[in-house]
Each structure stands twice: as C-alpha cells, then as structure tokens.
PDB file of C-alpha atoms in Angstrom:
ATOM      1  CA  MET A   1    -270.036 -99.545  12.754  1.00 51.00           C
ATOM      2  CA  PHE A   2    -271.369-100.464   9.306  1.00 50.00           C
ATOM      3  CA  ALA A   3    -273.110 -97.086   8.960  1.00 53.00           C
ATOM      4  CA  SER A   4    -269.962 -95.057   9.747  1.00 52.00           C
ATOM      5  CA  GLY A   5    -267.918 -97.087   7.210  1.00 51.00           C
ATOM      6  CA  THR A   6    -270.569 -96.392   4.598  1.00 49.00           C
ATOM      7  CA  ARG A   7    -270.428 -92.659   5.392  1.00 50.00           C
ATOM      8  CA  LEU A   8    -266.637 -92.636   5.027  1.00 43.00           C
ATOM      9  CA  ARG A   9    -266.813 -94.385   1.650  1.00 47.00           C
ATOM     10  CA  GLY A  10    -269.524 -91.935   0.556  1.00 46.00           C
ATOM     11  CA  ALA A  11    -267.414 -88.965   1.645  1.00 43.00           C
ATOM     12  CA  ALA A  12    -264.385 -90.358  -0.180  1.00 44.00           C
ATOM     13  CA  ALA A  13    -266.446 -90.869  -3.334  1.00 42.00           C
ATOM     14  CA  ALA A  14    -267.824 -87.333  -3.126  1.00 42.00           C
ATOM     15  CA  THR A  15    -264.303 -85.929  -2.712  1.00 44.00           C
ATOM     16  CA  ALA A  16    -263.066 -87.921  -5.720  1.00 42.00           C
ATOM     17  CA  CYS A  17    -265.969 -86.676  -7.852  1.00 40.00           C
ATOM     18  CA  ALA A  18    -265.338 -83.071  -6.817  1.00 41.00           C
ATOM     19  CA  ALA A  19    -261.643 -83.399  -7.720  1.00 41.00           C
ATOM     20  CA  ALA A  20    -262.546 -84.864 -11.118  1.00 40.00           C
ATOM     21  CA  LEU A  21    -264.940 -82.001 -11.847  1.00 38.00           C
ATOM     22  CA  VAL A  22    -262.301 -79.417 -10.922  1.00 39.00           C
ATOM     23  CA  GLY A  23    -259.927 -81.117 -13.388  1.00 41.00           C
ATOM     24  CA  VAL A  24    -262.546 -81.072 -16.147  1.00 40.00           C
ATOM     25  CA  GLY A  25    -263.181 -77.394 -15.489  1.00 41.00           C
ATOM     26  CA  ALA A  26    -259.482 -76.609 -15.778  1.00 40.00           C
ATOM     27  CA  GLN A  27    -259.226 -78.488 -19.071  1.00 44.00           C
ATOM     28  CA  SER A  28    -262.274 -76.677 -20.432  1.00 43.00           C
ATOM     29  CA  ALA A  29    -260.759 -73.318 -19.524  1.00 43.00           C
ATOM     30  CA  ALA A  30    -257.496 -74.218 -21.273  1.00 50.00           C
ATOM     31  CA  ALA A  31    -259.354 -75.447 -24.361  1.00 55.00           C
ATOM     32  CA  ALA A  32    -261.376 -72.218 -24.576  1.00 58.00           C
ATOM     33  CA  ASP A  33    -258.432 -70.443 -26.230  1.00 87.00           C
ATOM     34  CA  TRP A  34    -258.397 -72.875 -29.152  1.00 95.00           C
ATOM     35  CA  PRO A  35    -260.667 -72.705 -32.221  1.00 94.00           C
ATOM     36  CA  ALA A  36    -263.746 -74.909 -31.915  1.00 94.00           C
ATOM     37  CA  LEU A  37    -263.140 -78.578 -32.650  1.00 92.00           C
ATOM     38  CA  ARG A  38    -264.191 -79.600 -36.136  1.00 94.00           C
ATOM     39  CA  GLU A  39    -263.663 -82.700 -38.205  1.00 97.00           C
ATOM     40  CA  GLY A  40    -260.437 -82.741 -40.198  1.00 98.00           C
ATOM     41  CA  ALA A  41    -256.864 -81.659 -39.552  1.00 98.00           C
ATOM     42  CA  TYR A  42    -255.480 -78.138 -39.298  1.00 98.00           C
ATOM     43  CA  LEU A  43    -251.956 -76.829 -38.805  1.00 98.00           C
ATOM     44  CA  TYR A  44    -251.435 -73.342 -37.358  1.00 98.00           C
ATOM     45  CA  SER A  45    -248.442 -71.021 -37.721  1.00 98.00           C
ATOM     46  CA  GLY A  46    -248.898 -69.815 -34.127  1.00 97.00           C
ATOM     47  CA  THR A  47    -249.382 -71.530 -30.803  1.00 97.00           C
ATOM     48  CA  THR A  48    -252.816 -72.453 -29.408  1.00 97.00           C
ATOM     49  CA  GLY A  49    -254.440 -72.580 -32.843  1.00 97.00           C
ATOM     50  CA  THR A  50    -253.540 -69.017 -33.877  1.00 97.00           C
ATOM     51  CA  GLY A  51    -251.968 -67.574 -36.992  1.00 96.00           C
ATOM     52  CA  THR A  52    -252.248 -68.819 -40.540  1.00 96.00           C
ATOM     53  CA  VAL A  53    -254.190 -72.067 -40.854  1.00 97.00           C
ATOM     54  CA  THR A  54    -253.368 -74.886 -43.270  1.00 97.00           C
ATOM     55  CA  ALA A  55    -256.135 -77.425 -43.868  1.00 97.00           C
ATOM     56  CA  VAL A  56    -254.769 -80.949 -44.316  1.00 98.00           C
ATOM     57  CA  ASP A  57    -256.247 -83.408 -46.835  1.00 97.00           C
ATOM     58  CA  LEU A  58    -256.619 -86.519 -44.654  1.00 97.00           C
ATOM     59  CA  GLY A  59    -257.292 -88.661 -47.728  1.00 97.00           C
ATOM     60  CA  ASP A  60    -253.772 -88.060 -49.089  1.00 97.00           C
ATOM     61  CA  LEU A  61    -251.988 -90.840 -47.161  1.00 97.00           C
ATOM     62  CA  GLY A  62    -248.191 -90.976 -47.265  1.00 97.00           C
ATOM     63  CA  THR A  63    -247.512 -87.963 -49.487  1.00 98.00           C
ATOM     64  CA  CYS A  64    -244.947 -85.512 -48.071  1.00 98.00           C
ATOM     65  CA  HIS A  65    -246.108 -81.888 -47.933  1.00 98.00           C
ATOM     66  CA  THR A  66    -243.757 -78.968 -47.211  1.00 98.00           C
ATOM     67  CA  LEU A  67    -245.417 -75.971 -45.567  1.00 98.00           C
ATOM     68  CA  SER A  68    -244.895 -72.367 -46.696  1.00 95.00           C
ATOM     69  CA  ALA A  69    -244.793 -71.274 -43.020  1.00 94.00           C
ATOM     70  CA  SER A  70    -243.757 -73.484 -40.113  1.00 97.00           C
ATOM     71  CA  ALA A  71    -246.475 -74.989 -37.940  1.00 98.00           C
ATOM     72  CA  TRP A  72    -246.457 -74.460 -34.159  1.00 98.00           C
ATOM     73  CA  SER A  73    -249.796 -76.078 -33.258  1.00 98.00           C
ATOM     74  CA  LEU A  74    -252.305 -78.532 -34.674  1.00 98.00           C
ATOM     75  CA  GLN A  75    -255.820 -79.810 -34.308  1.00 98.00           C
ATOM     76  CA  ILE A  76    -256.972 -83.133 -35.729  1.00 98.00           C
ATOM     77  CA  VAL A  77    -260.345 -84.856 -35.378  1.00 97.00           C
ATOM     78  CA  SER A  78    -260.289 -88.128 -37.290  1.00 96.00           C
ATOM     79  CA  GLY A  79    -261.090 -91.688 -36.397  1.00 92.00           C
ATOM     80  CA  SER A  80    -258.511 -93.338 -38.625  1.00 96.00           C
ATOM     81  CA  THR A  81    -255.691 -90.945 -39.554  1.00 97.00           C
ATOM     82  CA  ALA A  82    -252.922 -89.058 -37.799  1.00 98.00           C
ATOM     83  CA  LEU A  83    -250.122 -86.683 -38.813  1.00 98.00           C
ATOM     84  CA  LYS A  84    -246.392 -87.276 -38.793  1.00 98.00           C
ATOM     85  CA  LEU A  85    -244.620 -83.914 -38.710  1.00 98.00           C
ATOM     86  CA  TYR A  86    -240.996 -83.080 -39.476  1.00 98.00           C
ATOM     87  CA  SER A  87    -238.779 -80.151 -38.533  1.00 97.00           C
ATOM     88  CA  GLY A  88    -237.182 -80.050 -41.985  1.00 97.00           C
ATOM     89  CA  ALA A  89    -238.596 -79.510 -45.462  1.00 97.00           C
ATOM     90  CA  ASP A  90    -239.400 -82.570 -47.604  1.00 98.00           C
ATOM     91  CA  CYS A  91    -240.158 -84.711 -44.521  1.00 98.00           C
ATOM     92  CA  THR A  92    -236.635 -84.545 -43.124  1.00 97.00           C
ATOM     93  CA  GLY A  93    -235.401 -83.899 -39.627  1.00 93.00           C
ATOM     94  CA  SER A  94    -233.913 -86.048 -36.911  1.00 89.00           C
ATOM     95  CA  LEU A  95    -236.971 -86.194 -34.624  1.00 92.00           C
ATOM     96  CA  PRO A  96    -240.333 -86.595 -36.390  1.00 96.00           C
ATOM     97  CA  TRP A  97    -243.387 -86.028 -34.176  1.00 97.00           C
ATOM     98  CA  ARG A  98    -246.614 -88.015 -34.542  1.00 97.00           C
ATOM     99  CA  SER A  99    -250.097 -86.922 -33.524  1.00 97.00           C
ATOM    100  CA  GLY A 100    -252.999 -89.060 -32.478  1.00 96.00           C
ATOM    101  CA  SER A 101    -256.295 -89.166 -34.357  1.00 96.00           C
ATOM    102  CA  LEU A 102    -257.870 -86.745 -31.839  1.00 96.00           C
ATOM    103  CA  THR A 103    -255.308 -84.097 -30.898  1.00 95.00           C
ATOM    104  CA  GLN A 104    -255.279 -80.409 -30.096  1.00 96.00           C
ATOM    105  CA  THR A 105    -251.782 -79.334 -29.046  1.00 97.00           C
ATOM    106  CA  ASN A 106    -248.867 -76.992 -29.371  1.00 98.00           C
ATOM    107  CA  LEU A 107    -245.962 -78.674 -31.134  1.00 98.00           C
ATOM    108  CA  PRO A 108    -242.623 -79.121 -29.349  1.00 96.00           C
ATOM    109  CA  TRP A 109    -240.766 -77.177 -32.074  1.00 96.00           C
ATOM    110  CA  ALA A 110    -241.441 -75.613 -35.473  1.00 97.00           C
ATOM    111  CA  MET A 111    -242.526 -78.157 -38.088  1.00 98.00           C
ATOM    112  CA  LEU A 112    -241.902 -77.567 -41.783  1.00 98.00           C
ATOM    113  CA  SER A 113    -243.428 -80.659 -43.408  1.00 98.00           C
ATOM    114  CA  TYR A 114    -245.854 -83.514 -42.752  1.00 98.00           C
ATOM    115  CA  ARG A 115    -247.415 -86.762 -43.958  1.00 98.00           C
ATOM    116  CA  VAL A 116    -250.877 -88.173 -43.293  1.00 98.00           C
ATOM    117  CA  VAL A 117    -250.509 -91.653 -41.763  1.00 98.00           C
ATOM    118  CA  THR A 118    -252.930 -94.266 -40.446  1.00 97.00           C
ATOM    119  CA  ALA A 119    -253.735 -93.957 -36.764  1.00 94.00           C
TER     120      ALA A 119
END
C-alpha cells in the first residue's frame, strides 16, 4: 500500500511539473514579440513594445514629463524605481496607472505623461 501511494504522489508531482512547464512555454512565446529586456525604462507609442520609443531617465524622480506621442506600452527593468503614468498632459488625468520595477506590458489606455517614482 505504501508503494502505490508513493507512485500516486510521484505521478501528481510529474503532472504539476508538466503543467508548470507548459505555462512557462506560453509566457515565453508571448514575450517573444517584445524587444529584448534591458536595464532601464522605455515607453512605446504602439502596443507590445512597437512604435516610437522614449527612453526614461530613472534618476529624475518626481519630475513630470509630457510625451510628444502617447504611450501604449512600456518596459521597465529597475530594482528601485517605477513609473506613474497619466492619461493627460502635465501629469493630469483621473486614473493614474503605476508600474512595478520589473514590468513589460501594454497599458490600459493611452498615456500622455509620467513621473519616475520609488518602487
């Protein structure tokens, strides 16, 4: 009886590992469309890291920056800073959106300005 219980636990563990690997593969395929990850922060005028790119100065904490073209996606690789984005110019808009310090995502709506904030 002990041996069959061990086999069932082993089979369950193998199934869980296989499911996890399938999930990792799906995430890798989705990430393949994005530009390669690199340190810093970048805003893109198109979705999935396409279009005109704006490099963000992560050392400029708190200063509001208005973009010349709205941002629809972003990529940030930083251990200590994040971005707070706004739908209006001059850091206005009713629903600001905040990134994490390691983010690669399409934004929920067009963003026209941002601030660098601590993570």
